[in-house]
């Protein structure tokens, strides 16, 4: 199972969207070099308010480009980086991956998937009503989060659009993704 990097994004300041870049550099144990969310401990404002010393399981945010096509069917136009992701992918079922999956990106970088992104109300600031498109309920009433996955960097390296993403599933029992 392989995918491809469509776009890479980072932002040095707190902002919901992240500008696209020609490349980003992933730093082992930290995240995206020059991104406001890089660090060993949590950087997302809501998480810092809860406990600033908790580990940063949200170093790199990946989202599938196919989500943009899905929400376009409901009249929303979303582009790479606009939902705050660092890496926009194509061809991977990110939401179906188990916890602990390794994504080998390009020549060197490796990230480990830690869980699902929990979409927040800021999404409606981008386009009113978009939040309901990326989080909802299934037929059993369970919350379904579609806004991508979070990961930590295990091996650093440069990531560029066009890089191949190779999936390495964890050994043993696969644990479904939960929000992080």
Backbone as a ProteinNet text record, in pm:
[ID]
protein_1_A
[PRIMARY]
XXXXXXXXXXXXXXXXXXXXXXXXXXXXXXXXXXXXXXXXXXXXXXXXXXXXXXXXXXXXXXXXXXXXXXXXXXXXXXXXXXXXXXXXXXXXXXXXXXXXXXXXXXXXXXXXXXXXXXXXXXXXXXXXXXXXXXXXXXXXXXXXXXXXXXXXXXXXXXXXXXXXXXXXXXXXXXXXXXXX
[TERTIARY]
85.2	0	89.9	86	165.6	75	120.7	53.8	157	114	204	175.5	279.9	266.5	219.6	108.6	53.8	107.5	116	163	221.6	309.9	364.9	345.6	319.2	285.3	343.4	373.5	415.2	390.1	382.6	364.2	440	510.6	589.8	504.2	382.7	295	163.7	94	-37.1	-133.8	-183.1	-279.1	-347.3	-475.1	-544.1	-488.2	-465.3	-412.3	-259.5	-201.2	-54.6	-19.3	72.3	110.9	185.9	160.8	232.8	377.2	465.2	609.3	662.7	782.5	848.3	893	925.8	966.1	950.8	946.7	953.9	1057.8	1117.1	1213.6	1154.6	1147.2	1099.5	1218.6	1202.3	1307.8	1263.8	1344.5	1310.1	1275.9	1160.6	1117.2	1061.4	1061	1017.1	901	909.2	805.9	864.2	789.2	828.4	912.7	1034.7	1124.4	1057.6	1057.5	1000.2	849.7	784.4	639.4	608	504.3	466.1	431.5	393.6	354	467.3	589.6	703.7	745.2	782.8	833.9	809.4	881.8	870.3	740.3	700.9	575.1	470.7	343.9	232.6	245.8	199.5	203.1	65.4	-30.8	-166.1	-222.1	-274.3	-315	-408.5	-507.4	-601.7	-531.8	-435.6	-361.3	-267	-204.4	-114.7	-192.9	-315.2	-398.9	-433.2	-450.2	-481.1	-360.2	-247	-124.2	-7.7	70.8	178.2	292.7	296.4	405.9	374.4	252.3	218.9	296.6	328.7	406.1	329.3	403.2	344.3	322.7	202.3	165.9	109.8	114.7	57.6	164.8	283	394.3	371.6	313.1	289.7	145.8	72.1	-66.8	-71.1	-128.9	-146.3	-294.7	-330.5	-470.4	-474.5	-577	-592.7	-664.8	-606.4	-663.8	-805.4	-834.1	-965.4	-1076.4	-1042.5	-1140.4	-1185.5	-1094.5	-1128.4	-1231.8	-1216.9	-1313.6	-1448.8	-1444.5	-1568.7	-1645.5	-1577.9	-1648.7	-1689	-1618.1	-1656.9	-1795	-1828.6	-1961.2	-2071.9	-2037.3	-2134	-2120.7	-2040.4	-2029.6	-1915.2	-1821.7	-1708.3	-1582.4	-1505.9	-1379.5	-1265.5	-1184	-1072.9	-947.6	-836.8	-709.7	-607.1	-496.7	-387.5	-341.6	-327.1	-279.9	-390	-508	-615.1	-678.1	-663.8	-715.5	-603.9	-489.9	-381.2	-286.8	-300	-213.7	-74.9	20.6	158.1	182.9	117.3	137.7	0.9	-21.9	-143.5	-107.2	-187	-156.3	-261.7	-228.3	-324.7	-298.3	-407.5	-395.2	-380.4	-390.4	-379.7	-507.4	-554.1	-666.6	-610.8	-575	-514.6	-603.6	-734	-825.8	-841.6	-808.6	-821.3	-695.1	-588.8	-463.3	-473.3	-404.3	-401.9	-299.4	-319.2	-223.3	-87	17.8	152.9	201.9	119	162.7	278.4	379.5	490.2	465.7	485.2	477	617.4	673.4	806.8	786.3	833.2	802	929.3	928.3	1045.2	1163.6	1282	1404.7	1439.2	1395.8	1448.5	1345.6	1253.5	1166	1070.5	1046	949.5	868.5	735.2	647.7	567.1	533.4	448.9	312.7	207.7	71.8	28.9	-14.9	-53.9	-204.7	-280.1	-425	-490.6	-619.4	-701.4	-695.2	-698.8	-712.6	-855.4	-869.2	-1001.2	-1035.7	-1124.6	-1156	-1215.6	-1182.6	-1231.4	-1318.2	-1381.1	-1474.2	-1406.7	-1274.7	-1204.5	-1228.4	-1263.4	-1289.7	-1405.5	-1505.6	-1616.8	-1574.1	-1461.6	-1406.8	-1352.9	-1309.9	-1262.7	-1381.5	-1482.9	-1606.8	-1717.9	-1817.9	-1929.8	-1994.9	-2009.3	-2071.6	-1972.5	-1845.9	-1744.5	-1717.7	-1726.8	-1700.8	-1790.5	-1916.9	-2010.1	-1973.5	-1893.5	-1849.4	-1731.5	-1654.2	-1533.4	-1544.8	-1657	-1685.3	-1836	-1873.6	-2016.3	-2039	-2150	-2185.3	-2216.3	-2182	-2218	-2355.9	-2401.1	-2533	-2552.6	-2443.7	-2450.5	-2436.9	-2424.3	-2411.5	-2269.3	-2171.1	-2031.2	-1976.5	-1890.1	-1826.7	-1732.3	-1741.8	-1653.2	-1573.8	-1442.3	-1352.6	-1283.4	-1291.9	-1236.6	-1121	-1080.7	-985.2	-839.3	-812.3	-673.9	-622.4	-491.9	-425.4	-308.5	-272.4	-157.5	-46	77.4	191.4	308.6	407.3	534.2	644.7	751.5	863.8	960.5	982.3	1079.6	1214.5	1213	1335.1	1315.7	1406.4	1395.3	1431	1397.6	1430.7	1348.2	1384.7	1315.2	1199	1083.8	964.5	920.8	891.1	852.1	727.3	651.5	542.7	598.9	524.4	567.5	637.5	680.9	744.5	646.7	697.9	617.9	607.3	490.1	466.1	444.5	529.6	518.3	466	368.5	302.7	363.4	397.7	445.7	353.9	267.9	171.9	242.7	192.2	255	231.6	320	305.4	200.5	144.9	49.9	-90	-167.6	-306.3	-309.5	-390.8	-402.4	-505.2	-462.5	-552.7	-605.3	-738.6	-794	-750.6	-748.8	-710.1	-816.8	-769.2	-855.1	-807.9	-887.4	-847.6	-729.3	-639.1	-526	-521.4
-117	0	123.5	197.9	319.4	437.7	554	678.3	777.5	901.4	1005.7	1134.2	1213	1345.5	1441.5	1510	1607.5	1747	1779	1911.5	1901	1995.7	2007.1	2150.4	2165.6	2297.9	2312.2	2434.3	2465.1	2612.6	2647	2786.4	2812.1	2922.1	2959.1	3020.1	3062.4	3129	3052.3	3072.1	3010.2	3071	2988.4	3026	2897.3	2903.5	2779.6	2716.5	2796.4	2743	2747.3	2667.7	2665.1	2682.9	2774.8	2794.7	2673	2644.1	2535.9	2577.9	2478.6	2501.2	2407.6	2435.9	2345.7	2218.2	2229.1	2113.8	2149.3	2045.5	2063.1	1964.5	1996.6	1906.5	1853.1	1720.6	1656.2	1628.6	1659.5	1639.6	1531.4	1427.3	1314.1	1362.5	1317.1	1349.3	1489.2	1569.7	1709.3	1746.1	1709.1	1747.5	1819.9	1917.3	1991.4	2111.6	2115.7	2227.1	2358.2	2454.6	2585.7	2593.4	2483.8	2485.6	2513.3	2590.2	2629.5	2509.8	2396.1	2278.9	2180.9	2214.5	2126.1	2130.3	2015.4	2009.7	1875.2	1849.4	1724	1720.4	1835.4	1843.7	1914.3	1900.1	1950	2099.3	2137.7	2278.8	2331.2	2242.6	2288.3	2358.3	2477.4	2563.3	2494.3	2420	2354.2	2247.5	2179.7	2075.4	2136.5	2246.9	2316.2	2362.8	2411.9	2458.6	2344.3	2222.2	2106.7	2061	2046	1997.3	2024.1	2128.3	2165.8	2065.8	1969.8	1873.8	1741.4	1726.4	1599.9	1586.9	1462.6	1443.1	1488.9	1536.6	1586.2	1469.3	1416.5	1308.1	1363.4	1496.4	1565.5	1648.7	1589.5	1662.2	1689.8	1593.6	1607.7	1566.1	1654.2	1628	1593.8	1477.1	1433.9	1428.1	1471.5	1465.7	1415.7	1342.8	1283.4	1380.8	1401.9	1492.8	1449.9	1321	1270.4	1334.6	1381.3	1451.7	1580.4	1648.3	1773.3	1748	1634.8	1597	1565.8	1495.1	1459.9	1584.9	1680.4	1799.4	1891.1	1881.2	1958.9	1916.7	1788.9	1739.8	1805.2	1860.8	1931.6	2083.7	2126.9	2269.6	2342.4	2270	2334.3	2320.4	2427.3	2424.5	2436.8	2330.9	2327.3	2285	2352.5	2318.8	2275.3	2224.7	2175.8	2284.2	2246.2	2336.3	2415.1	2421.4	2504.9	2446.9	2316.1	2257.3	2239.1	2305	2306.5	2188.5	2107.5	1989.3	2026	1938.2	1953.8	1877.5	1761.9	1678.2	1638.1	1672.3	1632	1511	1402.7	1277.3	1244.9	1149.9	1094.1	943.3	866.5	723.4	636.6	695.9	619	633.5	523.9	528.4	560.1	686.1	726.5	690.4	714	693.6	546.3	457.6	314.3	249.4	327	270.7	242.4	139.5	116.5	207.2	227.5	300.7	233.2	312.7	258.7	230.4	255.8	238.1	333.3	283	367.5	409.1	537.2	590.5	635	567.3	600.6	696	819	925.6	971.3	959.6	1001.2	910.7	968.2	889.8	850.5	928.8	905.8	916.6	1009.2	1041.4	926.8	910.8	812.5	877.4	864.3	909.1	789.2	792.4	688.7	748.4	686.1	735.6	713.3	822	815.3	817.4	874	878.7	975	993.5	1080.5	1224.8	1314.9	1456	1477.8	1551.2	1587.4	1724.5	1730.9	1860.1	1956.9	2083.6	2184.4	2287.9	2372.1	2472.5	2573.6	2584.1	2677.4	2643.7	2518.3	2477.9	2558.5	2588.1	2670.1	2814.1	2856	2988.1	2995	2881.7	2874.8	2883.5	2798.2	2799.2	2748.7	2830.2	2794.4	2664	2570.2	2441.7	2331.7	2367.5	2268.8	2168.6	2212.2	2121	1997.8	2016.9	1903.6	1807	1852.5	1765.3	1677.2	1722.1	1648.4	1576.1	1594.3	1517.5	1497	1377.1	1345.9	1217.9	1152.9	1027.8	921.5	796.1	686.1	633.3	526.8	470.6	423.1	395.4	349.6	464.4	586.3	702	732.3	657.1	681.8	799.6	875.6	989.5	941.1	1004	974.7	1101	1088.9	1200.9	1176.9	1275.2	1259.4	1354.9	1436.7	1544.4	1501.5	1375.9	1332.1	1264.9	1236.1	1166.4	1248.3	1218.3	1282.8	1179.3	1228.1	1137.1	1203.3	1119.4	1167.5	1126.8	1203.7	1176.3	1080.5	965.2	869.3	879.8	917	940.3	1068.6	1161.2	1289.2	1279.8	1384.2	1392.3	1498.3	1528	1627.8	1559.6	1628	1577.3	1680.8	1630.5	1718.3	1663	1750.1	1700.5	1601.8	1495.1	1392	1275.1	1292.5	1181.9	1067	945.9	826.5	802.9	757	720.1	569.4	499.6	355	322.5	234	199.5	72.5	78.1	-39.6	-60.1	-160.6	-187.1	-246.1	-217.1	-271.9	-422.2	-489.4	-632.4	-652.5	-770.5	-804.5	-752.8	-743.9	-698.7	-551	-519.2	-380	-307.1	-195	-110.9	1.7	16.8	125.6	261.5	359	494.8	555.9	629	708.6	852.4	945.3	1085.9	1111.6	1197.3	1240.5	1391.7
0	0	0	-107.9	-120.3	-150.5	-111.8	-143.7	-191.6	-205.9	-252.2	-174.8	-156.3	-95.2	-203.6	-176.8	-270.8	-240.3	-110.7	-69.2	70.9	103.1	238.5	285.8	415.1	469.8	609.8	645.9	783.2	808.7	936.5	973.7	1102.8	1107.9	1225.5	1335	1301.9	1398	1409	1521.3	1538.5	1438.8	1351.6	1250.2	1209.8	1177	1143.8	1017.5	915	789.7	791.6	703.8	691.8	544.7	514.3	374.6	319.1	192.2	123.8	102.7	105.4	88.4	-19.5	-67.1	-162.4	-93.1	36.1	115.1	261.8	345.4	490.4	541.2	654.2	715.7	845	854.1	976.2	1066	1194.6	1293.5	1391.3	1407.4	1493.7	1634.9	1684.2	1819.5	1837.8	1731.4	1744.2	1652.9	1525.2	1430	1311.4	1261.3	1141	1180.4	1129.4	1158.2	1119.2	1212.3	1183.9	1198.8	1240.4	1259.6	1405.5	1429.6	1564.6	1653	1593	1670.9	1695.6	1654.7	1677.3	1823.8	1876.7	2012.4	2076.6	2182.7	2256.9	2336.1	2391.2	2465	2379.8	2416	2336	2308.8	2190.3	2148	2112	2088.8	2058.2	2181.9	2162.7	2274.4	2373.8	2323.6	2415.4	2497.7	2439.8	2511.6	2613.6	2579.1	2671.6	2793.3	2771.4	2882.2	2978	2923.8	3007.3	3086.1	3018.3	3081.1	2986.4	3012.3	2920.3	2913.6	3006.6	3010	2941.5	2887	2821.8	2690.6	2651.8	2528.9	2406	2308.8	2184.9	2088.9	2086.3	1994.8	1864.6	1850.8	1735	1663.5	1645.3	1583.5	1435.2	1364.4	1221.1	1191.3	1125.6	1088.4	939.4	909.4	770.6	739.4	620.5	577.6	433.4	401.3	269.1	175.4	59.3	-40	-79.6	-69.3	-104.8	-20.6	100	183.1	114.5	46.7	-21.2	-131.4	-201	-304.2	-240.3	-128.1	-57.5	-14.5	48.5	96.4	-19.2	-131.7	-250	-297.5	-278.6	-315.8	-235.6	-118.9	-35.4	-53	-152.4	-183	-115.4	-53.7	13.7	-70.9	-75.4	-149	-47.9	-39.7	55.3	-20.1	7.6	-55.3	46	-3.7	80.8	178.2	304	409.2	477.1	417	472.7	598.4	622.5	746.4	849.1	824	921	913.4	809.4	799.7	749.5	785.3	738.3	609.4	595.1	477.3	421.9	296.1	226.5	140.6	155.1	87.1	-18.9	-104	-198.7	-206.8	-210.5	-233.5	-110.5	8.5	133.3	214.4	270.8	364.1	502.5	523.1	650.6	769	756	867.4	902.3	810.2	833.3	886.3	902.6	952.5	1102.2	1150.9	1294.8	1363.9	1492.6	1575.3	1564.6	1553.3	1545.9	1405.2	1303.3	1165	1136	1067.4	1023.6	879.6	852.5	716.9	678	580.1	529.2	411.8	429.5	334.6	265	133.3	56.4	83.2	76.4	88	230.9	330.7	464.4	576.4	569.6	682.7	717	846.9	896.5	1008.3	998.2	1106.8	1154.8	1282.8	1342.4	1372.8	1320.7	1338.4	1483.7	1549.2	1690.8	1710.2	1617	1632.3	1536.4	1558.2	1473.9	1521.2	1427.5	1462.8	1510.4	1616.7	1667.3	1610.1	1510.4	1449.4	1551.5	1535.8	1629.5	1557.1	1636.2	1584.3	1490.9	1496.6	1407.4	1260.3	1233.2	1093.8	1036.3	1118.5	1070.3	1045.3	1102.2	1072.6	930.8	880.4	741.8	646.5	671.4	593.7	684.3	705.6	793.2	746.4	839.2	808.7	773.3	753.5	715.3	827.4	951.6	1064.1	1057.2	1023.5	1015	902.4	809.1	699.5	740.3	839.8	877.6	1011.7	1079.5	1201.5	1207.8	1240.7	1246	1324	1296.9	1365.3	1260.4	1294.7	1206.7	1246.2	1181.6	1207.4	1349.5	1419.5	1558.8	1658	1607.1	1695.4	1738.4	1688.1	1723.7	1644.2	1707.5	1641.6	1532.3	1415.4	1302.9	1273.8	1287.3	1260.7	1127.5	1037.3	902.5	873.2	970.2	944.4	954.5	921.1	913.5	1038	1034.6	1144.3	1195.2	1318.8	1381.2	1392.9	1401.9	1408	1478.4	1511.7	1565.9	1469.8	1468.9	1378.2	1446.8	1382.7	1436.8	1366	1237.1	1160.6	1081.3	1097.4	1028.6	881.8	809.1	667.6	598.5	476.5	395.2	323.9	321.6	254.4	151.3	30.2	-80.7	-150.1	-214.7	-299.3	-401.7	-424.8	-517.8	-451.1	-325.3	-253.7	-235	-246	-221.9	-71.3	-28.6	111.6	114.3	188.4	202.2	341.7	348.5	474.3	531.1	660.2	732.4	853.3	842.7	950.1	1071.3	1191.4	1312.6	1323.3	1392.8	1417	1526.7	1532.5	1638.2	1610.5	1717.2	1707.4	1668.8	1570	1525.9	1609.8	1668.1	1747.6	1659.6	1654.2	1573.1	1627	1539.3	1578.1	1669.6	1769	1856.3	1847.2	1895.9	1889.1	1981.3	1935.3	2018	2021.7
[MASK]
++++++++++++++++++++++++++++++++++++++++++++++++++++++++++++++++++++++++++++++++++++++++++++++++++++++++++++++++++++++++++++++++++++++++++++++++++++++++++++++++++++++++++++++++++++

